[in-house]
Short mmCIF file of C-alpha atoms in Angstrom, two decimals:
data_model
loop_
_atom_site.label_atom_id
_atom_site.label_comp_id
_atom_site.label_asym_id
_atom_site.label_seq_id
_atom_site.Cartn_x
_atom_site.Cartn_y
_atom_site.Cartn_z
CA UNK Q 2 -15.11 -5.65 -16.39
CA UNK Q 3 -13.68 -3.98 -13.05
CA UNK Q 4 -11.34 -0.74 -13.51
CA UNK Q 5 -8.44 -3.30 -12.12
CA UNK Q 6 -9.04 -5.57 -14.59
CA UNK Q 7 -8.42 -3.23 -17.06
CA UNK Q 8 -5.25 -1.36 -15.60
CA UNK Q 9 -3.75 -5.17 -15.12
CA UNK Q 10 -4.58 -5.24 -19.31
CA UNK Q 11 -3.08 -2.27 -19.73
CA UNK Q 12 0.14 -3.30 -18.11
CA UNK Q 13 0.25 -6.52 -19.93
CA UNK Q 14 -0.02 -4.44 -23.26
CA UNK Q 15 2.64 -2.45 -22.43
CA UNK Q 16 5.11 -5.75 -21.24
CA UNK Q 17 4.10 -8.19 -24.13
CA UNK Q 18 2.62 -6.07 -26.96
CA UNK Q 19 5.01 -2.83 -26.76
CA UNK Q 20 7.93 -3.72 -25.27
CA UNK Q 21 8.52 -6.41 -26.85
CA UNK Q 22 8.61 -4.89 -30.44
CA UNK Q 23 10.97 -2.07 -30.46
CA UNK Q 24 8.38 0.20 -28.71
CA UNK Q 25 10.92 1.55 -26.48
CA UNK Q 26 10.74 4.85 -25.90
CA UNK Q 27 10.06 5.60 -21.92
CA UNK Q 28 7.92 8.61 -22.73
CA UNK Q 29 5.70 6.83 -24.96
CA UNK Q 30 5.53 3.79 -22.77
CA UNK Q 31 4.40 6.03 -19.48
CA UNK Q 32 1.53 7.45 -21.59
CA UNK Q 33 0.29 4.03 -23.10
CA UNK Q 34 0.58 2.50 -19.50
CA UNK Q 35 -1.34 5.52 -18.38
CA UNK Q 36 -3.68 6.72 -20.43
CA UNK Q 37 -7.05 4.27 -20.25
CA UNK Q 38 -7.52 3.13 -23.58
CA UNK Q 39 -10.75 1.75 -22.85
CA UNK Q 40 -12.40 4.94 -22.42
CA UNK Q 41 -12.09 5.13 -26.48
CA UNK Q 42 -13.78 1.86 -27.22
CA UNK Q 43 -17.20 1.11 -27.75
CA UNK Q 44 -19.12 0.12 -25.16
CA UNK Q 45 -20.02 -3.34 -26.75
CA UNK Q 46 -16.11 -3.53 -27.67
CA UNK Q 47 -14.81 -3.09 -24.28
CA UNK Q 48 -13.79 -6.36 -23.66
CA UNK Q 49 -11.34 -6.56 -27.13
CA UNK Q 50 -9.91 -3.15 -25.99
CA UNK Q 51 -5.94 -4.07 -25.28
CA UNK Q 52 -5.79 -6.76 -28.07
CA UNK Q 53 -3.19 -6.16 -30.38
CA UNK Q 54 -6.03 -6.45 -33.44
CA UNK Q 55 -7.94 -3.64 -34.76
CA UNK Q 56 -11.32 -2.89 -32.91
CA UNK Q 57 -14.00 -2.14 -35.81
CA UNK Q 58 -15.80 1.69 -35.23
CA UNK Q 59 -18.76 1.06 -37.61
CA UNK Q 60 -19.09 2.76 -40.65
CA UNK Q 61 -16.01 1.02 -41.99
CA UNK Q 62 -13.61 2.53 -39.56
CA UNK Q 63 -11.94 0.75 -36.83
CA UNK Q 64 -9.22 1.69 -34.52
CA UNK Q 65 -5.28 0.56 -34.67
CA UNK Q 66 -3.65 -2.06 -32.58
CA UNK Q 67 -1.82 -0.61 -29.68
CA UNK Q 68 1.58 -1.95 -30.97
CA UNK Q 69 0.71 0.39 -34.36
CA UNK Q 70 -0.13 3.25 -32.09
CA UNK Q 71 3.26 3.30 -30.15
CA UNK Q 72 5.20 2.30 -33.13
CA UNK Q 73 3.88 5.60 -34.66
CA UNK Q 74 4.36 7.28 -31.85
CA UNK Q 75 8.09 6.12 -30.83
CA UNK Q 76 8.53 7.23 -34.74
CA UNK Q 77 6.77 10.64 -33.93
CA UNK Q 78 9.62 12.05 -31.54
CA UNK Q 79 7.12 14.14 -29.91
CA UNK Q 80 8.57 17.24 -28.09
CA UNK Q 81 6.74 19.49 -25.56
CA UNK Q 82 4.83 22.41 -27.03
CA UNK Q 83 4.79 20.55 -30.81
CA UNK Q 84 1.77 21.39 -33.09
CA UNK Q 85 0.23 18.10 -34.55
CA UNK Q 86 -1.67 17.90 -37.21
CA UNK Q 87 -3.45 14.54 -36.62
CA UNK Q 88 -5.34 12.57 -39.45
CA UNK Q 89 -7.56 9.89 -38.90
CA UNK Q 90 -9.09 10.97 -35.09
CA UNK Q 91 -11.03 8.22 -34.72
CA UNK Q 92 -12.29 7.78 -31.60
CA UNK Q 93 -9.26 10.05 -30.14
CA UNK Q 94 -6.89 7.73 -28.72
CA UNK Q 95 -3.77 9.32 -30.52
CA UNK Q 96 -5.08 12.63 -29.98
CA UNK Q 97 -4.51 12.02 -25.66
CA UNK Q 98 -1.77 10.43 -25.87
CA UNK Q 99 0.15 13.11 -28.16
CA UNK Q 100 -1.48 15.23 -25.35
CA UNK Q 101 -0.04 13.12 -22.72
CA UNK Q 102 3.38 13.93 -24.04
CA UNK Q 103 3.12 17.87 -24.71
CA UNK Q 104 1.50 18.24 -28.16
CA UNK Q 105 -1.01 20.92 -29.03
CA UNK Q 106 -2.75 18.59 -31.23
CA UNK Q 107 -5.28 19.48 -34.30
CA UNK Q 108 -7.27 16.24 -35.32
CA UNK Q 109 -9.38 15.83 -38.36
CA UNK Q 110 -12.39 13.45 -39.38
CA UNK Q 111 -14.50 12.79 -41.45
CA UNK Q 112 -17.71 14.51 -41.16
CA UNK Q 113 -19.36 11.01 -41.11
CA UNK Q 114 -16.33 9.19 -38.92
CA UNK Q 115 -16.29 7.92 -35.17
CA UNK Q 116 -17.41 10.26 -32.40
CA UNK Q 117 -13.78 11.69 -31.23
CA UNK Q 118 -14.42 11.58 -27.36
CA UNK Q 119 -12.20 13.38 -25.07
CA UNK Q 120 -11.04 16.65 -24.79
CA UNK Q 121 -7.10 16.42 -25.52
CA UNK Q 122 -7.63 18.28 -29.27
CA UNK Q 123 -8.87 21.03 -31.46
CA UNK Q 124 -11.57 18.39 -33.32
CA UNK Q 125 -12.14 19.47 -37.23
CA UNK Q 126 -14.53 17.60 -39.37
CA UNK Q 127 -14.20 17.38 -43.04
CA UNK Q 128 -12.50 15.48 -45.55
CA UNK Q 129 -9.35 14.22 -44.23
CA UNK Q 130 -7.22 14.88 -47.08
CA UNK Q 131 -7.76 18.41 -46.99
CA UNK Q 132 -6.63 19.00 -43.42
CA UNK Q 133 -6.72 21.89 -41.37
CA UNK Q 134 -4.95 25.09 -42.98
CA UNK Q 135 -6.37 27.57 -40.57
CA UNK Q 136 -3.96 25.98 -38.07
CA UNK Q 137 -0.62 25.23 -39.98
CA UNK Q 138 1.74 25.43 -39.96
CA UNK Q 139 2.53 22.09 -37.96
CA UNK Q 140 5.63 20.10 -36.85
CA UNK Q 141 4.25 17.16 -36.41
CA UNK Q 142 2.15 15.17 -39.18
CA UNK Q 143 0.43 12.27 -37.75
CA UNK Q 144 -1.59 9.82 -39.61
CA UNK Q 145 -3.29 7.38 -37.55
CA UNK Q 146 -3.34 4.78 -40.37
CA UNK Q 147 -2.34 3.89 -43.79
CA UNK Q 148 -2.80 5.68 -47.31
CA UNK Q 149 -1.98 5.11 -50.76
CA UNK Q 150 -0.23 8.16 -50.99
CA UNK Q 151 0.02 11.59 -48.53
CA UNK Q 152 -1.39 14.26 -50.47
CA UNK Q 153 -0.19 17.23 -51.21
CA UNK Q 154 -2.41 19.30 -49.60
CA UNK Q 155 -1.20 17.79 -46.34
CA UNK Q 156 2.03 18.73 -47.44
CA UNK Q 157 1.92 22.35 -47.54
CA UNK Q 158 0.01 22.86 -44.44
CA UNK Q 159 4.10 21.55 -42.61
CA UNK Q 160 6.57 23.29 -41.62
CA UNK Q 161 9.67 23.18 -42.78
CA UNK Q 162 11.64 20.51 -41.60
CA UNK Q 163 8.23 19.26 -40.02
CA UNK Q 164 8.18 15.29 -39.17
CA UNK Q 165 5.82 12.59 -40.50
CA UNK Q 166 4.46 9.14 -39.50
CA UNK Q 167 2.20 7.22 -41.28
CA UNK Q 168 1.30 3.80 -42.46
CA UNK Q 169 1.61 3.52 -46.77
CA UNK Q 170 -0.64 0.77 -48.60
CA UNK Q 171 2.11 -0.68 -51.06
CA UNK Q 172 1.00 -3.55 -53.33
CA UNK Q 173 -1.60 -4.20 -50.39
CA UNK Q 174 0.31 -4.62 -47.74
CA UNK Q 175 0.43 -1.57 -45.20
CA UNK Q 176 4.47 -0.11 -44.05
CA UNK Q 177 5.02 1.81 -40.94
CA UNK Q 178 6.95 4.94 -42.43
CA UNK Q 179 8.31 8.26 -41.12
CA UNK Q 180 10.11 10.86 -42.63
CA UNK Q 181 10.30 14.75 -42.47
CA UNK Q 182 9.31 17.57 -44.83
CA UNK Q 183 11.61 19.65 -46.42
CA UNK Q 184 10.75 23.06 -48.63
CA UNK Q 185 7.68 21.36 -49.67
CA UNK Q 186 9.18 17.63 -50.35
CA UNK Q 187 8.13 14.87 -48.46
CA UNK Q 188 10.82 11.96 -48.09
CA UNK Q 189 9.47 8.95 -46.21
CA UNK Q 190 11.54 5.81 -45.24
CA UNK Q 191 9.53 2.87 -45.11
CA UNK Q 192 10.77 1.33 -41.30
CA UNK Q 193 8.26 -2.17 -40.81
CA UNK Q 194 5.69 -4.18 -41.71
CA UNK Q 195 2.47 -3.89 -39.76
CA UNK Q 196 -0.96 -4.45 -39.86
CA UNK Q 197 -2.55 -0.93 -39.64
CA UNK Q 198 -6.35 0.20 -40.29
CA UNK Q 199 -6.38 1.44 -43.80
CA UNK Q 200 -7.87 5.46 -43.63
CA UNK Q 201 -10.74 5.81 -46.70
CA UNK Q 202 -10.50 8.48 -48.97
CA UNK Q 203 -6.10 8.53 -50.11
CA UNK Q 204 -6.34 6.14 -53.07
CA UNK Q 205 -3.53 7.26 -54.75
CA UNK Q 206 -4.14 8.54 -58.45
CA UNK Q 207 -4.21 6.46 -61.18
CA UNK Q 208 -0.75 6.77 -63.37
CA UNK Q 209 -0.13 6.03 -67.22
CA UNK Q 210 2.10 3.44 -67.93
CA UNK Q 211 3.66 4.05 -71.27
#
């Protein structure tokens, strides 16, 4: 598949898949119709790159549908000079295009996840719960999924007043969500319905039901 072929792809996404679905911010629309998203897909997944489906990684990882990605991104409000704390790399996607728009971005995965190609972030592999303290504190958490539940950990590594977006697994079906931080309490407001990649590892813990 030619380099044309994929920049006409890329404008379609952008027209039918992001557009069209309250992805509307002009910022995140220039870096979407800019940044190549093929050069984050498998090889032998090239051709499924700008369909709005999730692209499986191996290893039981796969990579969101564009329309998640600007979604998350629209909900983001990402300002110039803004320290992300990104969960879920993947293949680093998210990670350019928070670069695209001014982040200093910090992305985390798994020590057994999806080679993160480019060079748009401060990589850090480890359990993605835990994070990455030695940078916080950050004003932007970004998880490029869903979770049963944002720990804690994640939490405390925000500043105050710090923004969130993130997908939440309720009752199996995954919400787009953003919120913000405050003195240690996250408040998240759940915004849509969409189908995002569900991260490993955030199964929420089990509660007693008296």
């Amino acid at each position: 598949m030619t380099e044309q072929n994929f920049s006409s792809m890329r404008a379609a996404m952008v027209e039918s898949q992001l557009r069209t679905n309250d992805v509307d911010d002009q910022r995140v629309i220039a870096a979407m119709a800019q940044v190549p998203r093929e050069d984050f897909v498998p090889a032998e997944r090239r051709a499924m790159t700008y369909i709005d489906r999730p692209i499986p990684l191996g290893g039981g990882r796969s990579l969101n549908p564009p329309l998640v990605t600007g979604r998350l991104l629209k909900e983001a409000q990402v300002e110039e000079g803004d320290r992300v704390l990104l969960i879920g790399a993947a293949t680093g996607y998210a990670a350019a295009l928070l670069s695209a728009l001014g982040a200093k971005v910090t992305a985390v995965e798994a020590e057994d996840g999806p080679q993160v190609l480019g060079t748009a972030a401060t990589v850090v592999r480890g359990p993605m719960p835990t994070g990455a303290p030695e940078g916080a504190p950050y004003d932007l958490l970004f998880i490029d999924g869903a979770v049963e539940e944002v720990p804690a950990a994640l939490v405390q590594q925000l500043a105050d007043g710090a923004r969130v977006v993130t997908g939440i697994v309720e009752r199996g079906v995954t919400r787009l969500c953003s919120g913000r931080a405050v003195s240690g309490v996250l408040g998240l407001a759940s915004l849509a319905d969409l189908e995002m990649v569900v991260l490993p590892g955030f199964s929420a813990p089990e509660r007693f039901v008296f």
